[in-house]
mmCIF file of C-alpha atoms and ligand atoms in Angstrom:
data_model
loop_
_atom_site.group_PDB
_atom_site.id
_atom_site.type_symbol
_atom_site.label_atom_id
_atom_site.label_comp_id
_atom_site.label_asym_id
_atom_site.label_seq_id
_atom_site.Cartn_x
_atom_site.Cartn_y
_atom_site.Cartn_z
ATOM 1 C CA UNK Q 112 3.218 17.423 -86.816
ATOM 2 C CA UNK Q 113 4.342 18.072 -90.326
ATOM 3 C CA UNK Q 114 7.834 16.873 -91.194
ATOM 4 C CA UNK Q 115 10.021 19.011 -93.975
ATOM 5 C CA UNK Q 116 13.360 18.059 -95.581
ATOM 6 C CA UNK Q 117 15.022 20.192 -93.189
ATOM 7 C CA UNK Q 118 13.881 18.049 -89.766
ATOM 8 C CA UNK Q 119 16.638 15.897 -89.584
ATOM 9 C CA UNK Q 120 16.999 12.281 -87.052
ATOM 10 C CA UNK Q 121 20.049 11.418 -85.547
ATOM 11 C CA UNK Q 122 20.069 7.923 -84.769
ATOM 12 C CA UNK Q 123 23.476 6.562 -82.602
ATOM 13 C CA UNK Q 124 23.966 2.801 -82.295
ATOM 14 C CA UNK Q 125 22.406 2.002 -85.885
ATOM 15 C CA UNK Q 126 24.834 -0.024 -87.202
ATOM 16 C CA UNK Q 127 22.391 -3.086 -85.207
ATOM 17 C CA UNK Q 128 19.387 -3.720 -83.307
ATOM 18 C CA UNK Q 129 17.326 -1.273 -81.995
ATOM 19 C CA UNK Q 130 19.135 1.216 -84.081
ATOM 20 C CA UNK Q 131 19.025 0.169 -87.147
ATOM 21 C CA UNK Q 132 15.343 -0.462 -86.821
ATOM 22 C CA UNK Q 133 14.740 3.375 -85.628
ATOM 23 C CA UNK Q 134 16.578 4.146 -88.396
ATOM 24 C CA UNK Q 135 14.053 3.110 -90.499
ATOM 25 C CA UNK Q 136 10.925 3.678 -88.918
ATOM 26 C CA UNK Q 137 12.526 7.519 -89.062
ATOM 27 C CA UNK Q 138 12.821 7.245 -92.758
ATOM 28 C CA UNK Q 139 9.438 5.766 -92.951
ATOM 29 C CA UNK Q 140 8.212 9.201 -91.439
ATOM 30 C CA UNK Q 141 10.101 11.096 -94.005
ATOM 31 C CA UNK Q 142 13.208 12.304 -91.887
ATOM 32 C CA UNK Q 143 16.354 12.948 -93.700
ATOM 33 C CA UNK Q 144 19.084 10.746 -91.344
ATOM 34 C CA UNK Q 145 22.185 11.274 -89.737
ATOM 35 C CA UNK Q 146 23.501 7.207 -88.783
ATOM 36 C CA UNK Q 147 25.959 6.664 -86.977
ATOM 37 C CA UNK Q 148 27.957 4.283 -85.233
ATOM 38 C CA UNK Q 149 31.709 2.518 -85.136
ATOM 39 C CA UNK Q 150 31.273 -0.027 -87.850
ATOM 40 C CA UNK Q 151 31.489 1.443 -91.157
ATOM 41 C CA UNK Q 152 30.325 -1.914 -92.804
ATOM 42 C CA UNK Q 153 27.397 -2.967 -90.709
ATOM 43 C CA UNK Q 154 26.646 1.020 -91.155
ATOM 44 C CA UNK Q 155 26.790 0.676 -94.400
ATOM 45 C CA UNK Q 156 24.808 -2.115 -94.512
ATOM 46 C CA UNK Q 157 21.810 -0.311 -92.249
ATOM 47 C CA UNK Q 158 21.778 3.041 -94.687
ATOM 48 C CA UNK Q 159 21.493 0.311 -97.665
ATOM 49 C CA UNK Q 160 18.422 -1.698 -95.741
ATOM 50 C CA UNK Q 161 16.720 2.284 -94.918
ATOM 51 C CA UNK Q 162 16.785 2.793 -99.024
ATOM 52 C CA UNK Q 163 15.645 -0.483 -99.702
ATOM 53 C CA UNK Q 164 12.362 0.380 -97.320
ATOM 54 C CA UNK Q 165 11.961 3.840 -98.451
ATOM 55 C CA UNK Q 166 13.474 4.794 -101.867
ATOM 56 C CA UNK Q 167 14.462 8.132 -102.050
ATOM 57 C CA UNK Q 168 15.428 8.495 -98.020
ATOM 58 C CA UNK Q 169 18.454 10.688 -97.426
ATOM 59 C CA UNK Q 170 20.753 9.297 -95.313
ATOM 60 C CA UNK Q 171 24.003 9.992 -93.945
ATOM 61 C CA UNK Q 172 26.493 8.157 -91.658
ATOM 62 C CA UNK Q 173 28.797 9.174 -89.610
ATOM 63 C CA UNK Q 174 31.190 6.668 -88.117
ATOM 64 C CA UNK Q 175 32.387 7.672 -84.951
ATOM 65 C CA UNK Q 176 33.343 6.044 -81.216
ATOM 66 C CA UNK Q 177 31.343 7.904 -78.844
ATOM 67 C CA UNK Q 178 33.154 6.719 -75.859
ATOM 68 C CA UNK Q 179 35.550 9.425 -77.446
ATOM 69 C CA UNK Q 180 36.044 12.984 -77.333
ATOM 70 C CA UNK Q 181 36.870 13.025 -81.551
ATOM 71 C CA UNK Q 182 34.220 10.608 -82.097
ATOM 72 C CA UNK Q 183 31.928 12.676 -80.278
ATOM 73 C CA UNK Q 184 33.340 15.807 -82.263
ATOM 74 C CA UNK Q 185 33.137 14.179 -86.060
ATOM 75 C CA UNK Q 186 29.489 13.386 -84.958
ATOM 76 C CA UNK Q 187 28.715 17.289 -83.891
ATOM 77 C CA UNK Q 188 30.756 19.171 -87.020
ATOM 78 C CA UNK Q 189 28.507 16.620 -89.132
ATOM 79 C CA UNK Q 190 25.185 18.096 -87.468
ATOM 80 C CA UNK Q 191 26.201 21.275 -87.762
ATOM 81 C CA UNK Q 192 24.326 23.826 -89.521
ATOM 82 C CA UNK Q 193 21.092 21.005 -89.794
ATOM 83 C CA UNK Q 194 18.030 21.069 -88.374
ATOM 84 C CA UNK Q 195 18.094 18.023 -86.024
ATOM 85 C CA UNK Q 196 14.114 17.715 -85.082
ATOM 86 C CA UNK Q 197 14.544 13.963 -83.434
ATOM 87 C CA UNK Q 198 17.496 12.787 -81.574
ATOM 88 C CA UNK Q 199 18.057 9.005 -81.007
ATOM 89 C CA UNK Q 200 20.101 8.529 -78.101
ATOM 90 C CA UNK Q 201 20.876 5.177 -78.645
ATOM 91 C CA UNK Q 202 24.413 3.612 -78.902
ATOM 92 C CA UNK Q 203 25.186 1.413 -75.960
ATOM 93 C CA UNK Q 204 26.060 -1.674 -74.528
ATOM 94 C CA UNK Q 205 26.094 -3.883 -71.450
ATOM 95 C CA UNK Q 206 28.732 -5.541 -69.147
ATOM 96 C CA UNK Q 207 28.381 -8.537 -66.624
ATOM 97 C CA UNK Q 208 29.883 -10.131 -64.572
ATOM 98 C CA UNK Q 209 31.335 -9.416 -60.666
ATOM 99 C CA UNK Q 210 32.485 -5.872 -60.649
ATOM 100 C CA UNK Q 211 35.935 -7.190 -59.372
ATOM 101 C CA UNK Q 212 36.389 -8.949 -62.340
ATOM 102 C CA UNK Q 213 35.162 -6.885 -65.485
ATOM 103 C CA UNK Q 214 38.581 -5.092 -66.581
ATOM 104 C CA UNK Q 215 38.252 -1.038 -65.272
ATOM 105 C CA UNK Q 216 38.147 -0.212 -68.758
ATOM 106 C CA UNK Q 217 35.613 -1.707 -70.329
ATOM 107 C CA UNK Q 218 33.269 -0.428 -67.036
ATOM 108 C CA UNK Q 219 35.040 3.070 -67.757
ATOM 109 C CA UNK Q 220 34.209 2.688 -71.960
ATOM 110 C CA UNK Q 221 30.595 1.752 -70.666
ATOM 111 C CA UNK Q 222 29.895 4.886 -68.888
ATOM 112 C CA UNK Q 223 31.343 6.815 -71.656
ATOM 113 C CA UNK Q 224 29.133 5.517 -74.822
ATOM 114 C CA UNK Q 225 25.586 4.895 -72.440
ATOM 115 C CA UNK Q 226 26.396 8.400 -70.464
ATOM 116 C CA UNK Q 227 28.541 10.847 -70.907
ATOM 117 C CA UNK Q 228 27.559 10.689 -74.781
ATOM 118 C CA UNK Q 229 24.260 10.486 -74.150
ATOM 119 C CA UNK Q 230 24.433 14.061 -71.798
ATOM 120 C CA UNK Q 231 26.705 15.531 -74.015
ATOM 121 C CA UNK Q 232 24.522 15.118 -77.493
ATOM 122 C CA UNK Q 233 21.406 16.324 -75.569
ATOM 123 C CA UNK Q 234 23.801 19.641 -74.464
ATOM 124 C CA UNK Q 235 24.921 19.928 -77.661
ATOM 125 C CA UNK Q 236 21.465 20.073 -79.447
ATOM 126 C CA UNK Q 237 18.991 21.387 -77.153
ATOM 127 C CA UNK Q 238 19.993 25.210 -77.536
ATOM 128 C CA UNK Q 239 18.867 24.945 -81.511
ATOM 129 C CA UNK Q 240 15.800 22.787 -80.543
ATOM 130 C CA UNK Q 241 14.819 26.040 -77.925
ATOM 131 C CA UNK Q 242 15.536 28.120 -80.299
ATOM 132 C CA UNK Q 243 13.415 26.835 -82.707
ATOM 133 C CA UNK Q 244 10.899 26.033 -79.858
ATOM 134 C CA UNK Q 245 10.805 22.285 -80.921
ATOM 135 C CA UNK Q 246 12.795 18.919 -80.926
ATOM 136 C CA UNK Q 247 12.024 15.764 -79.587
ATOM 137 C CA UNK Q 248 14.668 13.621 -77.922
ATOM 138 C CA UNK Q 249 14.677 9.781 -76.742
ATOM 139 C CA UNK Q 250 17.179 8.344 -74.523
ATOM 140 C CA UNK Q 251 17.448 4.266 -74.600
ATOM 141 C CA UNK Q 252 17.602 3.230 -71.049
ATOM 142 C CA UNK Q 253 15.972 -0.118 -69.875
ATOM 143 C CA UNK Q 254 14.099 -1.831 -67.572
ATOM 144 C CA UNK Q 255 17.573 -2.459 -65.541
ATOM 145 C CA UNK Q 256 17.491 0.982 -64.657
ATOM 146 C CA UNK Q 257 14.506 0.467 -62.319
ATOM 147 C CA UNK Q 258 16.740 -1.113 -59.236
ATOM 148 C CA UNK Q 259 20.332 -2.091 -58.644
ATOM 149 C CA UNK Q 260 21.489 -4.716 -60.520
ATOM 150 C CA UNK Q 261 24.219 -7.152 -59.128
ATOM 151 C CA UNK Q 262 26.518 -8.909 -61.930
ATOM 152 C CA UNK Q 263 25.718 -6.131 -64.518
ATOM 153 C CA UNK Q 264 26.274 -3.287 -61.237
ATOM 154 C CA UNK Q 265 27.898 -0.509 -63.872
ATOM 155 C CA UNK Q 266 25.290 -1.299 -66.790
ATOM 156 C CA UNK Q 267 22.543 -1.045 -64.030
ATOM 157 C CA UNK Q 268 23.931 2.577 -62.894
ATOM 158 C CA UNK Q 269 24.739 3.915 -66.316
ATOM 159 C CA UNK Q 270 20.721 2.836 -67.232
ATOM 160 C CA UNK Q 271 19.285 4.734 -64.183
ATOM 161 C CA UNK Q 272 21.510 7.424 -64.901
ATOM 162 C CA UNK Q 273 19.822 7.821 -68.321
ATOM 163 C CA UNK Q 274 16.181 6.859 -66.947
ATOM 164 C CA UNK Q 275 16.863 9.951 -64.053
ATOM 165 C CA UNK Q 276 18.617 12.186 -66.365
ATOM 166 C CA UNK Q 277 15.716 12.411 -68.740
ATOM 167 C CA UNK Q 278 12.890 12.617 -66.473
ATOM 168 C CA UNK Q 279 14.663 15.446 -65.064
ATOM 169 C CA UNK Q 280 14.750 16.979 -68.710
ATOM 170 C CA UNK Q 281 11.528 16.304 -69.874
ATOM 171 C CA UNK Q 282 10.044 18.059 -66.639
ATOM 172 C CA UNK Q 283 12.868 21.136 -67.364
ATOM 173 C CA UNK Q 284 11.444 21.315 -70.953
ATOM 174 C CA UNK Q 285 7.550 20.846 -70.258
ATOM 175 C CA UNK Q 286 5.843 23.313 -72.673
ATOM 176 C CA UNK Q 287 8.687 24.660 -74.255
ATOM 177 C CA UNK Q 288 7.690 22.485 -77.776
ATOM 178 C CA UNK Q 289 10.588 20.059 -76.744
ATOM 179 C CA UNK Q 290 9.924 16.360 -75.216
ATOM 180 C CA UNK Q 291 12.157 14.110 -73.741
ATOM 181 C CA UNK Q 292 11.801 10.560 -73.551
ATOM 182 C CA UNK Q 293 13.341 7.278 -71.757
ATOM 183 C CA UNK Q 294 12.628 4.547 -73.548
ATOM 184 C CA UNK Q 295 12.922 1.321 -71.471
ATOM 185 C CA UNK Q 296 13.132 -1.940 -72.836
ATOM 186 C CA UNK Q 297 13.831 -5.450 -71.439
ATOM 187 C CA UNK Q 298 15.946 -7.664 -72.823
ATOM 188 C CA UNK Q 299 15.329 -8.115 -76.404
ATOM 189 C CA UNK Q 300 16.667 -10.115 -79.468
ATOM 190 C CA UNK Q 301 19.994 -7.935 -80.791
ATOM 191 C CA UNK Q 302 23.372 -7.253 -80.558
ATOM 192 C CA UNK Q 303 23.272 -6.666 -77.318
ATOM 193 C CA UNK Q 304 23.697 -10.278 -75.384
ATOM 194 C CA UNK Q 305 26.499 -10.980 -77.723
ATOM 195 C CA UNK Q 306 28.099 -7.266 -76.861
ATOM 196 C CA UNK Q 307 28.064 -8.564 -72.952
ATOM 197 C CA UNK Q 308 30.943 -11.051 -73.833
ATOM 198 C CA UNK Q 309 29.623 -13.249 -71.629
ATOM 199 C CA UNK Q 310 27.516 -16.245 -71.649
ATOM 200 C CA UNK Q 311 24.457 -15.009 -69.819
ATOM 201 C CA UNK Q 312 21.658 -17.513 -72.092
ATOM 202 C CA UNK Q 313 21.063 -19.520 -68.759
ATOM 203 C CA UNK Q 314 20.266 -16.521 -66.373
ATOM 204 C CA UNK Q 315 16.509 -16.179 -65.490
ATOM 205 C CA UNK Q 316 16.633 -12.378 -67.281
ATOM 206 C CA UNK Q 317 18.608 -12.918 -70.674
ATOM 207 C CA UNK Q 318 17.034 -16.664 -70.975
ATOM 208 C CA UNK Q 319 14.224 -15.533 -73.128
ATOM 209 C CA UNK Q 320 14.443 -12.753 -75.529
ATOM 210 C CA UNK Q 321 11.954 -10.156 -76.511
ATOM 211 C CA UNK Q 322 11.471 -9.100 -80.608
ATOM 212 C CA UNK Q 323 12.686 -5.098 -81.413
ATOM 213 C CA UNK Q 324 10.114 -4.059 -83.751
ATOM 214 C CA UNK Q 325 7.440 -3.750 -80.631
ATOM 215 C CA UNK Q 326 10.084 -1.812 -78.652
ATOM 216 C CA UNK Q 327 11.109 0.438 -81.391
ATOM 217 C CA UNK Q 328 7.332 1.166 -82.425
ATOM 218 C CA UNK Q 329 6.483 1.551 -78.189
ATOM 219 C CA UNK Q 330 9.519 4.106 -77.918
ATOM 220 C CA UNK Q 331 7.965 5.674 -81.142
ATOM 221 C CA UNK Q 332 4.719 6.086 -80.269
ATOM 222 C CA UNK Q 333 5.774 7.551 -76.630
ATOM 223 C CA UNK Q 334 8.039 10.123 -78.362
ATOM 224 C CA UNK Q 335 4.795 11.171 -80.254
ATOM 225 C CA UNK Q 336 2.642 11.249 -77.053
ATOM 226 C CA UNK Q 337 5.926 13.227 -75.447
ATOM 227 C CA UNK Q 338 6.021 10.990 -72.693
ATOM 228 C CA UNK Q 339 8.406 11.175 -70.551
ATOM 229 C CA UNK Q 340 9.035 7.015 -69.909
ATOM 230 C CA UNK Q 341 7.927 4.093 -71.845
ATOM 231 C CA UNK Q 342 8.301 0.759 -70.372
ATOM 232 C CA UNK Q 343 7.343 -2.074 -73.880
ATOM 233 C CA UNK Q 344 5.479 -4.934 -72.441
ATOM 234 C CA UNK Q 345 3.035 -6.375 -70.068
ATOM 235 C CA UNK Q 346 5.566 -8.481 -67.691
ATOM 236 C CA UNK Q 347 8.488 -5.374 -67.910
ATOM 237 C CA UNK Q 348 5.765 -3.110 -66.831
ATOM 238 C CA UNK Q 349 4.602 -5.340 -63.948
ATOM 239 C CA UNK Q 350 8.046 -5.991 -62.861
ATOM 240 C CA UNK Q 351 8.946 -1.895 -62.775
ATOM 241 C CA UNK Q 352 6.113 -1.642 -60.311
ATOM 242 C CA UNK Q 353 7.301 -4.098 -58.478
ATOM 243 C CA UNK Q 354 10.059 -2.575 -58.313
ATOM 244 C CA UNK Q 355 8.325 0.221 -56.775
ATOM 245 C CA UNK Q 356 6.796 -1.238 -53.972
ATOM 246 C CA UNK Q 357 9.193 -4.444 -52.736
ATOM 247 C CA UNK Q 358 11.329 -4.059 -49.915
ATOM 248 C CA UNK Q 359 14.837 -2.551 -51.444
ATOM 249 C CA UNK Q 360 16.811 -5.473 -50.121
ATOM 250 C CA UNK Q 361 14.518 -8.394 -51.212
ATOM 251 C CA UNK Q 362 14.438 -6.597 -54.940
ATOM 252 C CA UNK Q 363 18.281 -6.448 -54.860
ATOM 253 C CA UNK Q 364 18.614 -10.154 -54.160
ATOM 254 C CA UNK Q 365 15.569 -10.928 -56.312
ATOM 255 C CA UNK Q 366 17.117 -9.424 -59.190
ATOM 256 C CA UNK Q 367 20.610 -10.746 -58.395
ATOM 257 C CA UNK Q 368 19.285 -14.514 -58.525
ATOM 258 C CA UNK Q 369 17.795 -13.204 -61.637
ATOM 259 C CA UNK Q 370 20.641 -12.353 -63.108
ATOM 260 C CA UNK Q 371 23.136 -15.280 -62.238
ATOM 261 C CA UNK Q 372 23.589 -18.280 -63.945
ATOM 262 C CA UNK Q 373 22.782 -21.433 -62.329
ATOM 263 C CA UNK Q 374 26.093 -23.152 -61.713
ATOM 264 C CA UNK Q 375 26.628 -27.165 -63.009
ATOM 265 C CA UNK Q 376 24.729 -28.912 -60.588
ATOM 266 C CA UNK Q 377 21.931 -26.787 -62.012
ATOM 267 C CA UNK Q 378 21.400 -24.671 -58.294
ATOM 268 C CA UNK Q 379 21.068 -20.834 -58.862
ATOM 269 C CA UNK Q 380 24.710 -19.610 -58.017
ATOM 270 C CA UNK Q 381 24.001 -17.440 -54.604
ATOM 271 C CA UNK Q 382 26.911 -14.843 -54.047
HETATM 272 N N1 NAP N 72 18.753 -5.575 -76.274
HETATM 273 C C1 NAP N 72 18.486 -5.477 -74.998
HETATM 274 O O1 NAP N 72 18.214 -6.470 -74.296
HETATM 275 C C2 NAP N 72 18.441 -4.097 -74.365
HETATM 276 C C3 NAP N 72 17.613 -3.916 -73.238
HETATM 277 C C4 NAP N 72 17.560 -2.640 -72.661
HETATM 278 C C5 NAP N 72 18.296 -1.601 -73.208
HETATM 279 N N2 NAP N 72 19.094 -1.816 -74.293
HETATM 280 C C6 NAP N 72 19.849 -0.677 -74.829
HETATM 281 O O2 NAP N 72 19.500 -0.514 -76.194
HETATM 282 C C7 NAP N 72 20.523 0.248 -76.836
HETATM 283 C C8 NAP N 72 20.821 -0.356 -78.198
HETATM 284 O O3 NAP N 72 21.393 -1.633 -78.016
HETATM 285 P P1 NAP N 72 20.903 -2.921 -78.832
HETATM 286 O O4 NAP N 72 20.130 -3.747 -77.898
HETATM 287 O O5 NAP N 72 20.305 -2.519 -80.120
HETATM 288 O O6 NAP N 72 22.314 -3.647 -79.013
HETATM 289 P P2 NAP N 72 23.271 -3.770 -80.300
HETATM 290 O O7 NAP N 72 22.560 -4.477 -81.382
HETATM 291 O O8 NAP N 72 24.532 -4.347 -79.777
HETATM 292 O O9 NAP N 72 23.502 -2.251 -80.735
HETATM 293 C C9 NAP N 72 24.335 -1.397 -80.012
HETATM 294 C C10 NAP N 72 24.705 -0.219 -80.889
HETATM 295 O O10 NAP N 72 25.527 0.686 -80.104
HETATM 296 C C11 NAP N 72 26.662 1.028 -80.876
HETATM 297 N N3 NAP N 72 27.833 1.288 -80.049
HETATM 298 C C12 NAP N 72 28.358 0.488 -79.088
HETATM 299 N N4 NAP N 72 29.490 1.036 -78.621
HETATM 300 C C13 NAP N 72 29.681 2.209 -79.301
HETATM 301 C C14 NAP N 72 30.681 3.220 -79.279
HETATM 302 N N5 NAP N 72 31.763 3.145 -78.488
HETATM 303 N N6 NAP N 72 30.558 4.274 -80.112
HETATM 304 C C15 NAP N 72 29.491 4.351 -80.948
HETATM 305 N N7 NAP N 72 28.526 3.434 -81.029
HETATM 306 C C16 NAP N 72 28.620 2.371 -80.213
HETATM 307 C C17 NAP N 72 26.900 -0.186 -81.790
HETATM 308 O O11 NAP N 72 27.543 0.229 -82.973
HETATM 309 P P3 NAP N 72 29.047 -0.178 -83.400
HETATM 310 O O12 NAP N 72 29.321 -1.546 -82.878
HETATM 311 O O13 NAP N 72 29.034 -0.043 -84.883
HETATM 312 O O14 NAP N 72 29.868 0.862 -82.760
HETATM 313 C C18 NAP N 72 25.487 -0.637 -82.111
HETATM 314 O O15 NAP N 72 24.993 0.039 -83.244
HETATM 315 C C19 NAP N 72 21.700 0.264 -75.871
HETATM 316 O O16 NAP N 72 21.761 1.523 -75.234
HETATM 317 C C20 NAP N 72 21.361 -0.830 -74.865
HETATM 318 O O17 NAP N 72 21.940 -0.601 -73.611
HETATM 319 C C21 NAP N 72 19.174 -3.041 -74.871
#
């Protein structure tokens, strides 16, 4: 496909990580950029590192808190009136921890940044993309979203939320010139362990950390292909089938022994 000045990407979340990286790739492809995220500086600071790569990019930034309604409607009055081709529904973050014991709000902030912004963007662009009888959308889920997930049991919904959500979508837009894709990654080298606020560096899952360029160029190539879910990575992969075919129950303690650290005398807490 031919990209114009007019066929704008929206990348949310690029202040960091996956994000950021998008954010370049994008520019790479010649897509004029709408960034945005909360951090004006490290914003700043990812616009900067997009002109460094490709001199000559346009981009903008928006700095907004999606878990809010204004943030959410600085973000649309700014993509107003453009032609928003690619739409990078990416700003998120994680929690962990016993459900009991993560404060209500920060479970309540998490399912408005990873899902209600994540449906509302999508509503708020697709009537222009039909319209125009073309736009391509990817929704960051992750590999999480494949089965419940004990100590992270809000992240875990909020992911398989997203990974439902756009399947659904991508089937409700087949043919129209529209794709929608969920891009699931494992866990990976960014912001993200640090956004947890939690130690998690001796649980089986978050002990060793992927690299984001693969991820971002896997969730790339699948929005090219229009597929509707990318899984980056041999062992993610394997471990989504599994997912598919264990017993619910033994997955759901599998995965919480995953995901809990081993307590002092070096025994994998069981809870
Ligand atoms: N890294 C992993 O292991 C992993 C695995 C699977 C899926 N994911 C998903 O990948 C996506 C990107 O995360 P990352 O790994 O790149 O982590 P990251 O480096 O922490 O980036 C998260 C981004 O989300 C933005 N964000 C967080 N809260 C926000 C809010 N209230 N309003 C607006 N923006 C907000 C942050 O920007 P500000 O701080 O500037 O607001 C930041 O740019 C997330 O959806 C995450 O769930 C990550």
């Amino acid at each position: 496909m031919s990209i114009t000045s007019t066929d704008w990407a929206v990348v949310t979340g690029a202040s960091s990580g996956f994000g950021a990286l998008f954010a370049r790739r994008l520019a790479e492809r010649g897509h004029p950029l709408v960034l945005t995220g909360r951090d004006a500086a490290r914003l700043d600071v990812a616009r900067e590192e997009v002109k460094r790569h490709t001199p000559g990019a346009v981009v903008e930034t928006v700095v907004a808190d999606l878990a809010t309604e204004n943030g959410l409607e600085v973000l649309l009055t700014q993509l107003k009136n453009k032609d928003v081709d690619v739409l990078v529904n990416n700003a998120g973050f994680g929690t962990y921890g016993r459900f009991a014991e993560v404060p209500a709000w920060r479970e309540s902030t998490l399912i408005a940044v990873d899902v209600t912004a994540v449906v509302r963007l999508a509503h708020a662009l697709l009537p222009a993309m039909r319209a125009r009888g073309r736009g391509r959308i990817l929704n960051v889920a992750s590999t999480i979203a494949f089965q419940p997930a004990p100590y992270q049991a809000v992240y875990g919904g909020a992911k398989a939320f997203v990974l439902s959500f756009s399947q659904a979508l991508a089937e409700e837009t087949r043919g129209s010139g529209i794709t929608v894709t969920a891009l699931c990654p494992g866990p990976t080298r960014t912001g993200f362990t640090d956004a947890l606020k939690a130690d998690v560096s001796e649980t089986a899952i978050y002990r060793k950390l992927a690299e984001p360029g693969p991820v971002v160029d896997a969730g790339l190539r699948a929005l090219d292909r229009g597929r509707p879910v990318v899984v980056p990575g041999l062992g993610n992969r394997a471990m989504t089938i599994l997912g598919r075919i264990a017993p619910s129950g033994l997955l759901i303690r599998l995965t919480a022994r995953m995901l809990s650290a081993p307590d002092k005398a070096g025994h994998t807490a069981s809870r």
